[in-house]
mmCIF file of C-alpha atoms in Angstrom:
data_model
loop_
_atom_site.group_PDB
_atom_site.id
_atom_site.type_symbol
_atom_site.label_atom_id
_atom_site.label_comp_id
_atom_site.label_asym_id
_atom_site.label_seq_id
_atom_site.Cartn_x
_atom_site.Cartn_y
_atom_site.Cartn_z
ATOM 1 C CA MET A 1 -21.572 6.227 5.265
ATOM 2 C CA THR A 2 -17.843 5.683 4.815
ATOM 3 C CA SER A 3 -15.695 6.217 7.897
ATOM 4 C CA VAL A 4 -12.832 8.617 7.241
ATOM 5 C CA PRO A 5 -9.589 7.178 8.594
ATOM 6 C CA PRO A 6 -7.944 9.244 11.308
ATOM 7 C CA ARG A 7 -4.583 10.819 10.685
ATOM 8 C CA LEU A 8 -1.768 8.909 12.262
ATOM 9 C CA SER A 9 0.388 10.689 14.800
ATOM 10 C CA PRO A 10 3.739 9.945 16.432
ATOM 11 C CA PRO A 11 3.625 7.571 19.380
ATOM 12 C CA ALA A 12 3.112 9.522 22.567
ATOM 13 C CA ASP A 13 3.096 8.701 26.228
ATOM 14 C CA PRO A 14 1.512 5.213 26.572
ATOM 15 C CA SER A 15 -0.919 6.708 29.066
ATOM 16 C CA SER A 16 -2.553 8.567 26.175
ATOM 17 C CA GLY A 17 -4.085 5.277 24.995
ATOM 18 C CA PRO A 18 -4.050 3.469 21.649
ATOM 19 C CA PRO A 19 -4.361 5.292 18.312
ATOM 20 C CA PRO A 20 -7.844 5.644 16.802
ATOM 21 C CA GLU A 21 -9.025 2.553 14.975
ATOM 22 C CA TYR A 22 -8.776 2.630 11.198
ATOM 23 C CA VAL A 23 -11.859 1.339 9.373
ATOM 24 C CA PRO A 24 -10.927 -0.033 5.927
ATOM 25 C CA PRO A 25 -13.174 1.345 3.162
ATOM 26 C CA ALA A 26 -15.471 -1.375 1.817
ATOM 27 C CA THR A 27 -15.055 -0.616 -1.903
ATOM 28 C CA PRO A 28 -12.505 1.087 -4.146
ATOM 29 C CA GLU A 29 -15.044 3.865 -4.658
ATOM 30 C CA ASP A 30 -15.107 4.438 -0.890
ATOM 31 C CA ALA A 31 -11.307 4.378 -0.747
ATOM 32 C CA ALA A 32 -11.013 6.808 -3.646
ATOM 33 C CA ALA A 33 -13.414 9.185 -1.899
ATOM 34 C CA LEU A 34 -10.933 9.433 0.986
ATOM 35 C CA ARG A 35 -8.174 10.671 -1.284
ATOM 36 C CA ASN A 36 -6.632 13.696 0.398
ATOM 37 C CA PRO A 37 -4.959 16.537 -1.483
ATOM 38 C CA ALA A 38 -1.228 16.971 -1.202
ATOM 39 C CA PRO A 39 -0.172 17.665 2.397
ATOM 40 C CA HIS A 40 0.187 21.264 3.477
ATOM 41 C CA GLY A 41 3.692 22.554 2.993
ATOM 42 C CA ASP A 42 3.967 23.553 6.636
ATOM 43 C CA ALA A 43 2.908 20.124 7.957
ATOM 44 C CA GLY A 44 5.402 18.252 10.102
ATOM 45 C CA GLU A 45 7.616 15.563 8.640
ATOM 46 C CA ARG A 46 5.619 12.621 9.914
ATOM 47 C CA GLU A 47 2.297 14.127 8.887
ATOM 48 C CA GLN A 48 3.599 14.724 5.370
ATOM 49 C CA LEU A 49 4.944 11.189 5.035
ATOM 50 C CA GLU A 50 1.703 9.643 6.247
ATOM 51 C CA GLU A 51 -0.511 11.880 4.131
ATOM 52 C CA TRP A 52 1.506 11.274 0.969
ATOM 53 C CA LEU A 53 1.309 7.516 1.528
ATOM 54 C CA ASP A 54 -2.450 7.701 2.159
ATOM 55 C CA HIS A 55 -2.793 9.881 -0.947
ATOM 56 C CA HIS A 56 -1.125 7.243 -3.102
ATOM 57 C CA ARG A 57 -3.067 4.366 -1.528
ATOM 58 C CA ALA A 58 -6.301 6.163 -2.386
ATOM 59 C CA THR A 59 -5.050 7.019 -5.874
ATOM 60 C CA LEU A 60 -4.624 3.333 -6.702
ATOM 61 C CA ALA A 61 -8.153 2.686 -5.443
ATOM 62 C CA LEU A 62 -9.377 5.540 -7.653
ATOM 63 C CA LYS A 63 -7.797 3.912 -10.697
ATOM 64 C CA CYS A 64 -9.712 0.700 -9.948
ATOM 65 C CA ALA A 65 -13.080 2.274 -9.106
ATOM 66 C CA GLY A 66 -16.023 1.641 -11.420
ATOM 67 C CA LEU A 67 -14.481 -1.234 -13.377
ATOM 68 C CA THR A 68 -15.798 -4.751 -13.827
ATOM 69 C CA GLU A 69 -14.010 -7.870 -12.643
ATOM 70 C CA ALA A 70 -13.066 -8.628 -16.244
ATOM 71 C CA GLN A 71 -11.562 -5.161 -16.730
ATOM 72 C CA LEU A 72 -9.599 -5.356 -13.480
ATOM 73 C CA ARG A 73 -8.104 -8.665 -14.640
ATOM 74 C CA GLN A 74 -7.290 -7.450 -18.148
ATOM 75 C CA ARG A 75 -3.692 -6.899 -19.280
ATOM 76 C CA PRO A 76 -4.231 -4.185 -21.886
ATOM 77 C CA VAL A 77 -0.713 -2.770 -22.309
ATOM 78 C CA SER A 78 1.242 -5.277 -24.389
ATOM 79 C CA PRO A 79 3.788 -6.764 -23.945
ATOM 80 C CA SER A 80 3.411 -6.120 -20.205
ATOM 81 C CA GLY A 81 1.524 -8.685 -18.141
ATOM 82 C CA LEU A 82 0.397 -6.054 -15.622
ATOM 83 C CA SER A 83 -3.233 -5.677 -14.587
ATOM 84 C CA LEU A 84 -4.920 -3.528 -11.969
ATOM 85 C CA LEU A 85 -5.765 -6.703 -10.055
ATOM 86 C CA GLY A 86 -2.099 -7.659 -10.092
ATOM 87 C CA LEU A 87 -1.022 -4.225 -8.860
ATOM 88 C CA VAL A 88 -3.404 -4.360 -5.904
ATOM 89 C CA ARG A 89 -2.143 -7.832 -4.979
ATOM 90 C CA HIS A 90 1.465 -6.597 -5.238
ATOM 91 C CA LEU A 91 0.818 -3.580 -3.010
ATOM 92 C CA ALA A 92 -0.843 -5.838 -0.438
ATOM 93 C CA GLU A 93 2.419 -7.802 -0.372
ATOM 94 C CA CYS A 94 4.396 -4.578 0.042
ATOM 95 C CA GLU A 95 2.257 -3.388 2.957
ATOM 96 C CA ARG A 96 2.736 -6.726 4.711
ATOM 97 C CA GLY A 97 6.418 -7.093 3.881
ATOM 98 C CA TRP A 98 7.556 -3.645 4.969
ATOM 99 C CA PHE A 99 5.396 -2.869 7.986
ATOM 100 C CA ARG A 100 4.792 -6.290 9.506
ATOM 101 C CA CYS A 101 7.923 -8.184 8.506
ATOM 102 C CA THR A 102 10.652 -5.553 8.118
ATOM 103 C CA LEU A 103 9.469 -3.071 10.757
ATOM 104 C CA ASP A 104 8.030 -5.441 13.361
ATOM 105 C CA GLY A 105 10.002 -8.596 12.602
ATOM 106 C CA GLU A 106 7.106 -10.959 11.864
ATOM 107 C CA GLU A 107 8.081 -14.039 9.892
ATOM 108 C CA LEU A 108 5.261 -14.397 7.391
ATOM 109 C CA PRO A 109 4.958 -16.152 4.039
ATOM 110 C CA GLY A 110 4.032 -14.234 0.926
ATOM 111 C CA ILE A 111 0.329 -13.810 0.397
ATOM 112 C CA TYR A 112 0.443 -14.575 -3.315
ATOM 113 C CA PHE A 113 4.051 -15.273 -4.286
ATOM 114 C CA THR A 114 6.272 -18.228 -3.466
ATOM 115 C CA ASP A 115 9.865 -19.195 -4.187
ATOM 116 C CA GLU A 116 8.531 -21.264 -7.078
ATOM 117 C CA ASP A 117 6.279 -18.433 -8.321
ATOM 118 C CA PRO A 118 7.995 -15.141 -7.399
ATOM 119 C CA ASP A 119 5.649 -13.117 -9.630
ATOM 120 C CA GLY A 120 2.494 -14.739 -8.305
ATOM 121 C CA ASP A 121 1.282 -11.436 -6.873
ATOM 122 C CA LEU A 122 1.546 -9.521 -10.132
ATOM 123 C CA LEU A 123 0.249 -12.345 -12.328
ATOM 124 C CA PRO A 124 -3.015 -13.640 -10.823
ATOM 125 C CA GLY A 125 -4.498 -16.887 -12.034
ATOM 126 C CA GLU A 126 -7.966 -17.685 -13.311
ATOM 127 C CA ASP A 127 -9.301 -18.538 -9.851
ATOM 128 C CA ASP A 128 -8.024 -15.353 -8.178
ATOM 129 C CA THR A 129 -10.689 -12.717 -7.556
ATOM 130 C CA TRP A 130 -10.876 -8.969 -7.200
ATOM 131 C CA ALA A 131 -13.017 -9.187 -4.059
ATOM 132 C CA GLU A 132 -10.383 -11.242 -2.245
ATOM 133 C CA ALA A 133 -7.488 -9.076 -3.440
ATOM 134 C CA TYR A 134 -9.166 -5.802 -2.489
ATOM 135 C CA ALA A 135 -10.152 -7.084 0.974
ATOM 136 C CA THR A 136 -6.637 -8.395 1.578
ATOM 137 C CA TRP A 137 -5.054 -5.120 0.460
ATOM 138 C CA GLN A 138 -7.254 -3.053 2.753
ATOM 139 C CA ALA A 139 -6.656 -5.426 5.682
ATOM 140 C CA GLU A 140 -2.899 -5.101 5.222
ATOM 141 C CA ILE A 141 -3.182 -1.305 5.073
ATOM 142 C CA ALA A 142 -5.086 -1.340 8.366
ATOM 143 C CA LEU A 143 -2.414 -3.529 9.972
ATOM 144 C CA ALA A 144 0.372 -1.370 8.533
ATOM 145 C CA ARG A 145 -1.142 1.769 10.015
ATOM 146 C CA ARG A 146 -1.409 0.181 13.442
ATOM 147 C CA ARG A 147 2.172 -1.086 13.338
ATOM 148 C CA ALA A 148 3.551 2.262 12.214
ATOM 149 C CA ALA A 149 1.620 4.159 14.892
ATOM 150 C CA ALA A 150 3.578 2.313 17.577
ATOM 151 C CA HIS A 151 6.955 3.612 16.348
ATOM 152 C CA SER A 152 8.843 6.854 15.925
ATOM 153 C CA LEU A 153 10.351 7.692 12.548
ATOM 154 C CA ASP A 154 13.835 6.841 13.821
ATOM 155 C CA ASP A 155 12.906 3.445 15.262
ATOM 156 C CA PRO A 156 14.942 0.629 13.674
ATOM 157 C CA GLY A 157 13.033 -2.267 12.192
ATOM 158 C CA ALA A 158 13.241 -5.666 13.862
ATOM 159 C CA GLY A 159 13.226 -7.634 10.613
ATOM 160 C CA ARG A 160 15.498 -7.875 7.600
ATOM 161 C CA LYS A 161 18.454 -5.536 7.265
ATOM 162 C CA GLN A 162 19.869 -3.459 4.427
ATOM 163 C CA ARG A 163 21.976 -5.627 2.140
ATOM 164 C CA ASP A 164 24.795 -3.157 1.609
ATOM 165 C CA THR A 165 25.293 -1.989 5.191
ATOM 166 C CA GLY A 166 23.623 -4.589 7.398
ATOM 167 C CA ARG A 167 21.821 -1.766 9.188
ATOM 168 C CA PRO A 168 18.108 -1.944 10.020
ATOM 169 C CA PHE A 169 15.500 -0.041 8.055
ATOM 170 C CA THR A 170 13.906 2.784 10.029
ATOM 171 C CA LEU A 171 10.221 3.652 9.850
ATOM 172 C CA ARG A 172 11.201 6.868 8.029
ATOM 173 C CA TRP A 173 12.979 4.824 5.339
ATOM 174 C CA ILE A 174 9.982 2.499 5.029
ATOM 175 C CA TYR A 175 7.558 5.403 4.616
ATOM 176 C CA LEU A 176 9.721 6.954 1.904
ATOM 177 C CA HIS A 177 10.096 3.651 0.106
ATOM 178 C CA MET A 178 6.353 2.920 0.233
ATOM 179 C CA ILE A 179 5.555 6.367 -1.199
ATOM 180 C CA GLU A 180 8.004 5.636 -4.025
ATOM 181 C CA GLU A 181 6.548 2.146 -4.536
ATOM 182 C CA TYR A 182 2.978 3.393 -4.815
ATOM 183 C CA ALA A 183 3.956 6.368 -7.005
ATOM 184 C CA ARG A 184 5.735 4.066 -9.442
ATOM 185 C CA HIS A 185 2.839 1.644 -9.675
ATOM 186 C CA ASN A 186 0.259 4.417 -9.863
ATOM 187 C CA GLY A 187 2.023 5.451 -13.051
ATOM 188 C CA HIS A 188 1.435 1.927 -14.329
ATOM 189 C CA ALA A 189 -2.188 2.169 -13.165
ATOM 190 C CA ASP A 190 -2.624 5.421 -15.134
ATOM 191 C CA LEU A 191 -1.672 3.660 -18.360
ATOM 192 C CA LEU A 192 -3.749 0.565 -17.600
ATOM 193 C CA ARG A 193 -6.889 2.573 -16.830
ATOM 194 C CA GLU A 194 -6.545 4.736 -19.929
ATOM 195 C CA ALA A 195 -6.101 1.635 -22.088
ATOM 196 C CA LEU A 196 -9.164 -0.006 -20.510
ATOM 197 C CA ASP A 197 -11.767 2.742 -20.862
ATOM 198 C CA GLY A 198 -10.043 5.987 -21.796
ATOM 199 C CA THR A 199 -10.176 7.479 -18.280
ATOM 200 C CA THR A 200 -7.256 9.828 -17.556
ATOM 201 C CA GLY A 201 -6.217 12.150 -14.759
ATOM 202 C CA ALA A 202 -5.812 11.621 -11.037
#
């Protein structure tokens, strides 16, 4: 049975103990099954941000569920080189980059891209696999949730700063950006899935 991830909550008094452990879903079908409806309109700000991000994470998993390795690797919308495998690899990079590097200041290399191959996440090679990409994506989501749970929305990130102002990114900004990032790429995933097998809808 799939473990349903607990809702995140704002950091409280340290004496209250650590946040509940998040158990990454083992397959995209499991992840898609956790897809929550839109947050209630009267939910608090943090709850809405977290639920919308979880909603979009699960939506991408839903778009990948039930497909073969060959389909996940396919690039069916010419002239774009996008594939569902590439999108999952890219979102794994985003989870790592924003929550671990920008928020918590870790200095980590890209998982799939390099200076020599800046699009390496979006354009997987012949030896790259879905199983590895999915596991990496879910592991980064689990780490992102733990890092975010230790901060308030107004906490400044310890990593890179905004280019135009030099100010740090807050957790609130990171949540909003990640919702936007997933929403944009879920639009791509909609088109890719429809082109692959005709499946539409969210």
